[in-house]
Amino acid sequence: MFQRFYPHHEAESAYVIDYNKLYNSGFRGIIFDIDNTLVPHGAPADERAKKLFAHLKETGFALMLLSNNKEPRVKSFNDEVGADYIYKAGKPGKTGYVRAMGKMKTTPENTLFVGDQLFTDIWGAKKAGLTTYLVKPIHPKEEIQIVLKRYLEKIVLFFYHRRKIG
């Protein structure tokens, strides 16, 4: 019932994923959510994000930011990390993910998605056929509509973790 929302992988943060191993296994593109995935909601790119993106580009990854936010927010973050971006992406619809892969010249088989929300980030990426990483939100302060979704996410994650153990 909830399987459509289950991530392929979980990580404490976007900063602890073994991207070198993923590159060596054939992945060539990474699509990232921004808010609460890379930085707290609304925060500018910090040194950690800049270093991560520099390392990933040096490794050979094509990089994309995919956000439901408006362009000024996404562009200002992107200006600091030097990737490419799509704003007002319409997640969880799959169109934004498909556009992102088109811009990166990657396929679902060699593209990863990293995000912090099941019902937008992970569900949309799975509909587009991507391998997904669910990361823990960076900061607990969130908009009310996200807070409400987090309660539902806890239910889905309960069943996801129970399935993994059983």
PDB file of C-alpha atoms in Angstrom:
ATOM      1  CA  MET A   1       0.000   0.000   0.000  1.00  0.00           C
ATOM      2  CA  PHE A   2       2.730   2.456   0.984  1.00  0.00           C
ATOM      3  CA  GLN A   3       5.453   0.978  -1.246  1.00  0.00           C
ATOM      4  CA  ARG A   4       5.188   3.755  -3.804  1.00  0.00           C
ATOM      5  CA  PHE A   5       6.539   6.129  -1.149  1.00  0.00           C
ATOM      6  CA  TYR A   6       9.367   3.906   0.096  1.00  0.00           C
ATOM      7  CA  PRO A   7      12.853   5.208  -0.697  1.00  0.00           C
ATOM      8  CA  HIS A   8      15.420   2.870  -2.194  1.00  0.00           C
ATOM      9  CA  HIS A   9      17.974   4.059   0.368  1.00  0.00           C
ATOM     10  CA  GLU A  10      18.154   6.203   3.488  1.00  0.00           C
ATOM     11  CA  ALA A  11      21.040   8.336   4.751  1.00  0.00           C
ATOM     12  CA  GLU A  12      21.567  10.571   7.761  1.00  0.00           C
ATOM     13  CA  SER A  13      22.266  13.454   5.374  1.00  0.00           C
ATOM     14  CA  ALA A  14      23.156  14.283   1.803  1.00  0.00           C
ATOM     15  CA  TYR A  15      26.702  14.812   3.049  1.00  0.00           C
ATOM     16  CA  VAL A  16      27.386  11.216   4.122  1.00  0.00           C
ATOM     17  CA  ILE A  17      26.310   9.361   0.973  1.00  0.00           C
ATOM     18  CA  ASP A  18      29.215   7.540  -0.705  1.00  0.00           C
ATOM     19  CA  TYR A  19      29.011   9.320  -4.056  1.00  0.00           C
ATOM     20  CA  ASN A  20      32.348   7.911  -5.263  1.00  0.00           C
ATOM     21  CA  LYS A  21      30.997   4.374  -4.868  1.00  0.00           C
ATOM     22  CA  LEU A  22      27.832   5.373  -6.726  1.00  0.00           C
ATOM     23  CA  TYR A  23      29.860   6.902  -9.563  1.00  0.00           C
ATOM     24  CA  ASN A  24      31.962   3.749  -9.790  1.00  0.00           C
ATOM     25  CA  SER A  25      28.779   1.680 -10.016  1.00  0.00           C
ATOM     26  CA  GLY A  26      27.610   3.662 -13.058  1.00  0.00           C
ATOM     27  CA  PHE A  27      25.595   6.636 -11.795  1.00  0.00           C
ATOM     28  CA  ARG A  28      26.278   9.843 -13.715  1.00  0.00           C
ATOM     29  CA  GLY A  29      23.634  12.347 -12.635  1.00  0.00           C
ATOM     30  CA  ILE A  30      22.316  13.545  -9.281  1.00  0.00           C
ATOM     31  CA  ILE A  31      19.181  15.579  -8.747  1.00  0.00           C
ATOM     32  CA  PHE A  32      18.951  17.308  -5.372  1.00  0.00           C
ATOM     33  CA  ASP A  33      16.159  18.957  -3.480  1.00  0.00           C
ATOM     34  CA  ILE A  34      17.451  22.078  -1.672  1.00  0.00           C
ATOM     35  CA  ASP A  35      15.490  23.024   1.425  1.00  0.00           C
ATOM     36  CA  ASN A  36      16.096  20.771   4.415  1.00  0.00           C
ATOM     37  CA  THR A  37      18.074  18.433   2.162  1.00  0.00           C
ATOM     38  CA  LEU A  38      21.208  20.536   1.605  1.00  0.00           C
ATOM     39  CA  VAL A  39      20.569  23.505   3.944  1.00  0.00           C
ATOM     40  CA  PRO A  40      17.844  24.585   6.380  1.00  0.00           C
ATOM     41  CA  HIS A  41      14.691  25.905   4.730  1.00  0.00           C
ATOM     42  CA  GLY A  42      15.414  29.210   2.975  1.00  0.00           C
ATOM     43  CA  ALA A  43      19.120  29.306   3.913  1.00  0.00           C
ATOM     44  CA  PRO A  44      21.814  30.217   1.392  1.00  0.00           C
ATOM     45  CA  ALA A  45      24.359  27.682   0.209  1.00  0.00           C
ATOM     46  CA  ASP A  46      26.938  27.136   2.921  1.00  0.00           C
ATOM     47  CA  GLU A  47      30.554  25.993   2.636  1.00  0.00           C
ATOM     48  CA  ARG A  48      29.559  22.373   3.102  1.00  0.00           C
ATOM     49  CA  ALA A  49      27.169  22.523   0.123  1.00  0.00           C
ATOM     50  CA  LYS A  50      29.732  24.336  -2.030  1.00  0.00           C
ATOM     51  CA  LYS A  51      32.402  21.741  -1.222  1.00  0.00           C
ATOM     52  CA  LEU A  52      30.026  18.853  -1.920  1.00  0.00           C
ATOM     53  CA  PHE A  53      29.050  20.224  -5.328  1.00  0.00           C
ATOM     54  CA  ALA A  54      32.686  20.979  -6.231  1.00  0.00           C
ATOM     55  CA  HIS A  55      33.644  17.399  -5.321  1.00  0.00           C
ATOM     56  CA  LEU A  56      30.740  15.900  -7.274  1.00  0.00           C
ATOM     57  CA  LYS A  57      31.555  17.952 -10.374  1.00  0.00           C
ATOM     58  CA  GLU A  58      35.216  16.963 -10.080  1.00  0.00           C
ATOM     59  CA  THR A  59      34.129  13.312  -9.832  1.00  0.00           C
ATOM     60  CA  GLY A  60      32.232  13.675 -13.111  1.00  0.00           C
ATOM     61  CA  PHE A  61      28.597  13.911 -12.040  1.00  0.00           C
ATOM     62  CA  ALA A  62      26.053  16.063 -13.845  1.00  0.00           C
ATOM     63  CA  LEU A  63      24.160  17.981 -11.135  1.00  0.00           C
ATOM     64  CA  MET A  64      20.678  19.460 -10.948  1.00  0.00           C
ATOM     65  CA  LEU A  65      18.636  21.247  -8.317  1.00  0.00           C
ATOM     66  CA  LEU A  66      14.931  20.457  -8.500  1.00  0.00           C
ATOM     67  CA  SER A  67      12.676  22.594  -6.341  1.00  0.00           C
ATOM     68  CA  ASN A  68       9.037  23.571  -6.036  1.00  0.00           C
ATOM     69  CA  ASN A  69      10.249  26.998  -4.914  1.00  0.00           C
ATOM     70  CA  LYS A  70      10.208  30.150  -7.036  1.00  0.00           C
ATOM     71  CA  GLU A  71      13.160  31.047  -9.219  1.00  0.00           C
ATOM     72  CA  PRO A  72      14.813  33.692  -6.990  1.00  0.00           C
ATOM     73  CA  ARG A  73      15.305  31.131  -4.196  1.00  0.00           C
ATOM     74  CA  VAL A  74      16.564  28.370  -6.456  1.00  0.00           C
ATOM     75  CA  LYS A  75      18.755  30.625  -8.623  1.00  0.00           C
ATOM     76  CA  SER A  76      20.470  32.268  -5.642  1.00  0.00           C
ATOM     77  CA  PHE A  77      21.348  28.843  -4.194  1.00  0.00           C
ATOM     78  CA  ASN A  78      22.480  27.585  -7.585  1.00  0.00           C
ATOM     79  CA  ASP A  79      24.673  30.652  -8.146  1.00  0.00           C
ATOM     80  CA  GLU A  80      26.715  29.499  -5.141  1.00  0.00           C
ATOM     81  CA  VAL A  81      27.021  25.790  -6.015  1.00  0.00           C
ATOM     82  CA  GLY A  82      27.257  26.035  -9.808  1.00  0.00           C
ATOM     83  CA  ALA A  83      24.909  23.260 -10.884  1.00  0.00           C
ATOM     84  CA  ASP A  84      21.802  23.676 -13.042  1.00  0.00           C
ATOM     85  CA  TYR A  85      18.267  24.046 -11.755  1.00  0.00           C
ATOM     86  CA  ILE A  86      14.564  23.743 -12.344  1.00  0.00           C
ATOM     87  CA  TYR A  87      12.242  25.835 -10.194  1.00  0.00           C
ATOM     88  CA  LYS A  88       8.489  25.408  -9.687  1.00  0.00           C
ATOM     89  CA  ALA A  89       9.150  21.772 -10.561  1.00  0.00           C
ATOM     90  CA  GLY A  90       5.695  20.476  -9.692  1.00  0.00           C
ATOM     91  CA  LYS A  91       6.935  17.642  -7.481  1.00  0.00           C
ATOM     92  CA  PRO A  92       5.651  14.949  -7.031  1.00  0.00           C
ATOM     93  CA  GLY A  93       4.779  15.062 -10.731  1.00  0.00           C
ATOM     94  CA  LYS A  94       7.426  13.311 -12.800  1.00  0.00           C
ATOM     95  CA  THR A  95       7.783  16.038 -15.468  1.00  0.00           C
ATOM     96  CA  GLY A  96      10.422  18.001 -13.534  1.00  0.00           C
ATOM     97  CA  TYR A  97      12.537  14.907 -12.991  1.00  0.00           C
ATOM     98  CA  VAL A  98      12.334  13.977 -16.673  1.00  0.00           C
ATOM     99  CA  ARG A  99      13.280  17.554 -17.669  1.00  0.00           C
ATOM    100  CA  ALA A 100      16.209  17.423 -15.249  1.00  0.00           C
ATOM    101  CA  MET A 101      17.508  14.202 -16.807  1.00  0.00           C
ATOM    102  CA  GLY A 102      17.109  15.729 -20.258  1.00  0.00           C
ATOM    103  CA  LYS A 103      19.195  18.737 -19.267  1.00  0.00           C
ATOM    104  CA  MET A 104      21.844  16.490 -17.685  1.00  0.00           C
ATOM    105  CA  LYS A 105      21.735  14.011 -20.596  1.00  0.00           C
ATOM    106  CA  THR A 106      21.209  11.116 -18.187  1.00  0.00           C
ATOM    107  CA  THR A 107      18.672   8.307 -17.916  1.00  0.00           C
ATOM    108  CA  PRO A 108      16.617   6.892 -15.034  1.00  0.00           C
ATOM    109  CA  GLU A 109      19.105   4.030 -14.794  1.00  0.00           C
ATOM    110  CA  ASN A 110      22.101   6.295 -14.144  1.00  0.00           C
ATOM    111  CA  THR A 111      20.466   9.125 -12.166  1.00  0.00           C
ATOM    112  CA  LEU A 112      20.019   9.465  -8.393  1.00  0.00           C
ATOM    113  CA  PHE A 113      17.638  11.668  -6.492  1.00  0.00           C
ATOM    114  CA  VAL A 114      18.387  12.988  -2.987  1.00  0.00           C
ATOM    115  CA  GLY A 115      15.612  14.613  -0.940  1.00  0.00           C
ATOM    116  CA  ASP A 116      14.045  14.876   2.506  1.00  0.00           C
ATOM    117  CA  GLN A 117      10.314  14.394   1.846  1.00  0.00           C
ATOM    118  CA  LEU A 118       8.521  11.169   0.967  1.00  0.00           C
ATOM    119  CA  PHE A 119       5.353  12.596  -0.575  1.00  0.00           C
ATOM    120  CA  THR A 120       6.998  15.076  -2.919  1.00  0.00           C
ATOM    121  CA  ASP A 121      10.677  14.242  -3.440  1.00  0.00           C
ATOM    122  CA  ILE A 122      10.806  10.464  -3.203  1.00  0.00           C
ATOM    123  CA  TRP A 123       7.406   9.667  -4.701  1.00  0.00           C
ATOM    124  CA  GLY A 124       8.038  11.899  -7.724  1.00  0.00           C
ATOM    125  CA  ALA A 125      11.520  10.509  -8.295  1.00  0.00           C
ATOM    126  CA  LYS A 126      10.235   6.948  -8.100  1.00  0.00           C
ATOM    127  CA  LYS A 127       7.484   7.753 -10.621  1.00  0.00           C
ATOM    128  CA  ALA A 128      10.268   8.922 -12.949  1.00  0.00           C
ATOM    129  CA  GLY A 129      12.169   5.657 -12.406  1.00  0.00           C
ATOM    130  CA  LEU A 130      15.080   7.094 -10.387  1.00  0.00           C
ATOM    131  CA  THR A 131      17.062   5.534  -7.566  1.00  0.00           C
ATOM    132  CA  THR A 132      16.165   7.505  -4.437  1.00  0.00           C
ATOM    133  CA  TYR A 133      17.891   8.541  -1.234  1.00  0.00           C
ATOM    134  CA  LEU A 134      15.780   9.847   1.615  1.00  0.00           C
ATOM    135  CA  VAL A 135      17.804  12.021   3.978  1.00  0.00           C
ATOM    136  CA  LYS A 136      16.795  13.309   7.390  1.00  0.00           C
ATOM    137  CA  PRO A 137      15.617  16.934   7.422  1.00  0.00           C
ATOM    138  CA  ILE A 138      18.439  19.279   8.406  1.00  0.00           C
ATOM    139  CA  HIS A 139      16.345  21.547  10.597  1.00  0.00           C
ATOM    140  CA  PRO A 140      13.086  20.962  12.508  1.00  0.00           C
ATOM    141  CA  LYS A 141      11.613  24.407  11.716  1.00  0.00           C
ATOM    142  CA  GLU A 142       9.346  23.966   8.690  1.00  0.00           C
ATOM    143  CA  GLU A 143       6.247  25.469   7.112  1.00  0.00           C
ATOM    144  CA  ILE A 144       2.957  24.190   8.565  1.00  0.00           C
ATOM    145  CA  GLN A 145       1.979  22.159   5.479  1.00  0.00           C
ATOM    146  CA  ILE A 146       5.294  20.291   5.694  1.00  0.00           C
ATOM    147  CA  VAL A 147       4.885  19.708   9.447  1.00  0.00           C
ATOM    148  CA  LEU A 148       1.537  18.040   8.752  1.00  0.00           C
ATOM    149  CA  LYS A 149       3.068  15.835   6.038  1.00  0.00           C
ATOM    150  CA  ARG A 150       5.826  14.771   8.450  1.00  0.00           C
ATOM    151  CA  TYR A 151       3.238  13.111  10.695  1.00  0.00           C
ATOM    152  CA  LEU A 152       1.995  11.039   7.753  1.00  0.00           C
ATOM    153  CA  GLU A 153       5.578  10.279   6.729  1.00  0.00           C
ATOM    154  CA  LYS A 154       6.201   8.764  10.176  1.00  0.00           C
ATOM    155  CA  ILE A 155       3.423   6.254   9.524  1.00  0.00           C
ATOM    156  CA  VAL A 156       4.813   5.279   6.127  1.00  0.00           C
ATOM    157  CA  LEU A 157       8.358   5.038   7.490  1.00  0.00           C
ATOM    158  CA  PHE A 158       7.163   2.841  10.346  1.00  0.00           C
ATOM    159  CA  PHE A 159       5.915   0.267   7.829  1.00  0.00           C
ATOM    160  CA  TYR A 160       9.004   0.732   5.618  1.00  0.00           C
ATOM    161  CA  HIS A 161      11.362   0.027   8.527  1.00  0.00           C
ATOM    162  CA  ARG A 162       9.253  -2.888   9.749  1.00  0.00           C
ATOM    163  CA  ARG A 163       9.399  -4.432   6.266  1.00  0.00           C
ATOM    164  CA  LYS A 164      13.192  -4.018   6.161  1.00  0.00           C
ATOM    165  CA  ILE A 165      13.604  -5.764   9.515  1.00  0.00           C
ATOM    166  CA  GLY A 166      11.136  -8.584   8.782  1.00  0.00           C
TER     167      GLY A 166
END
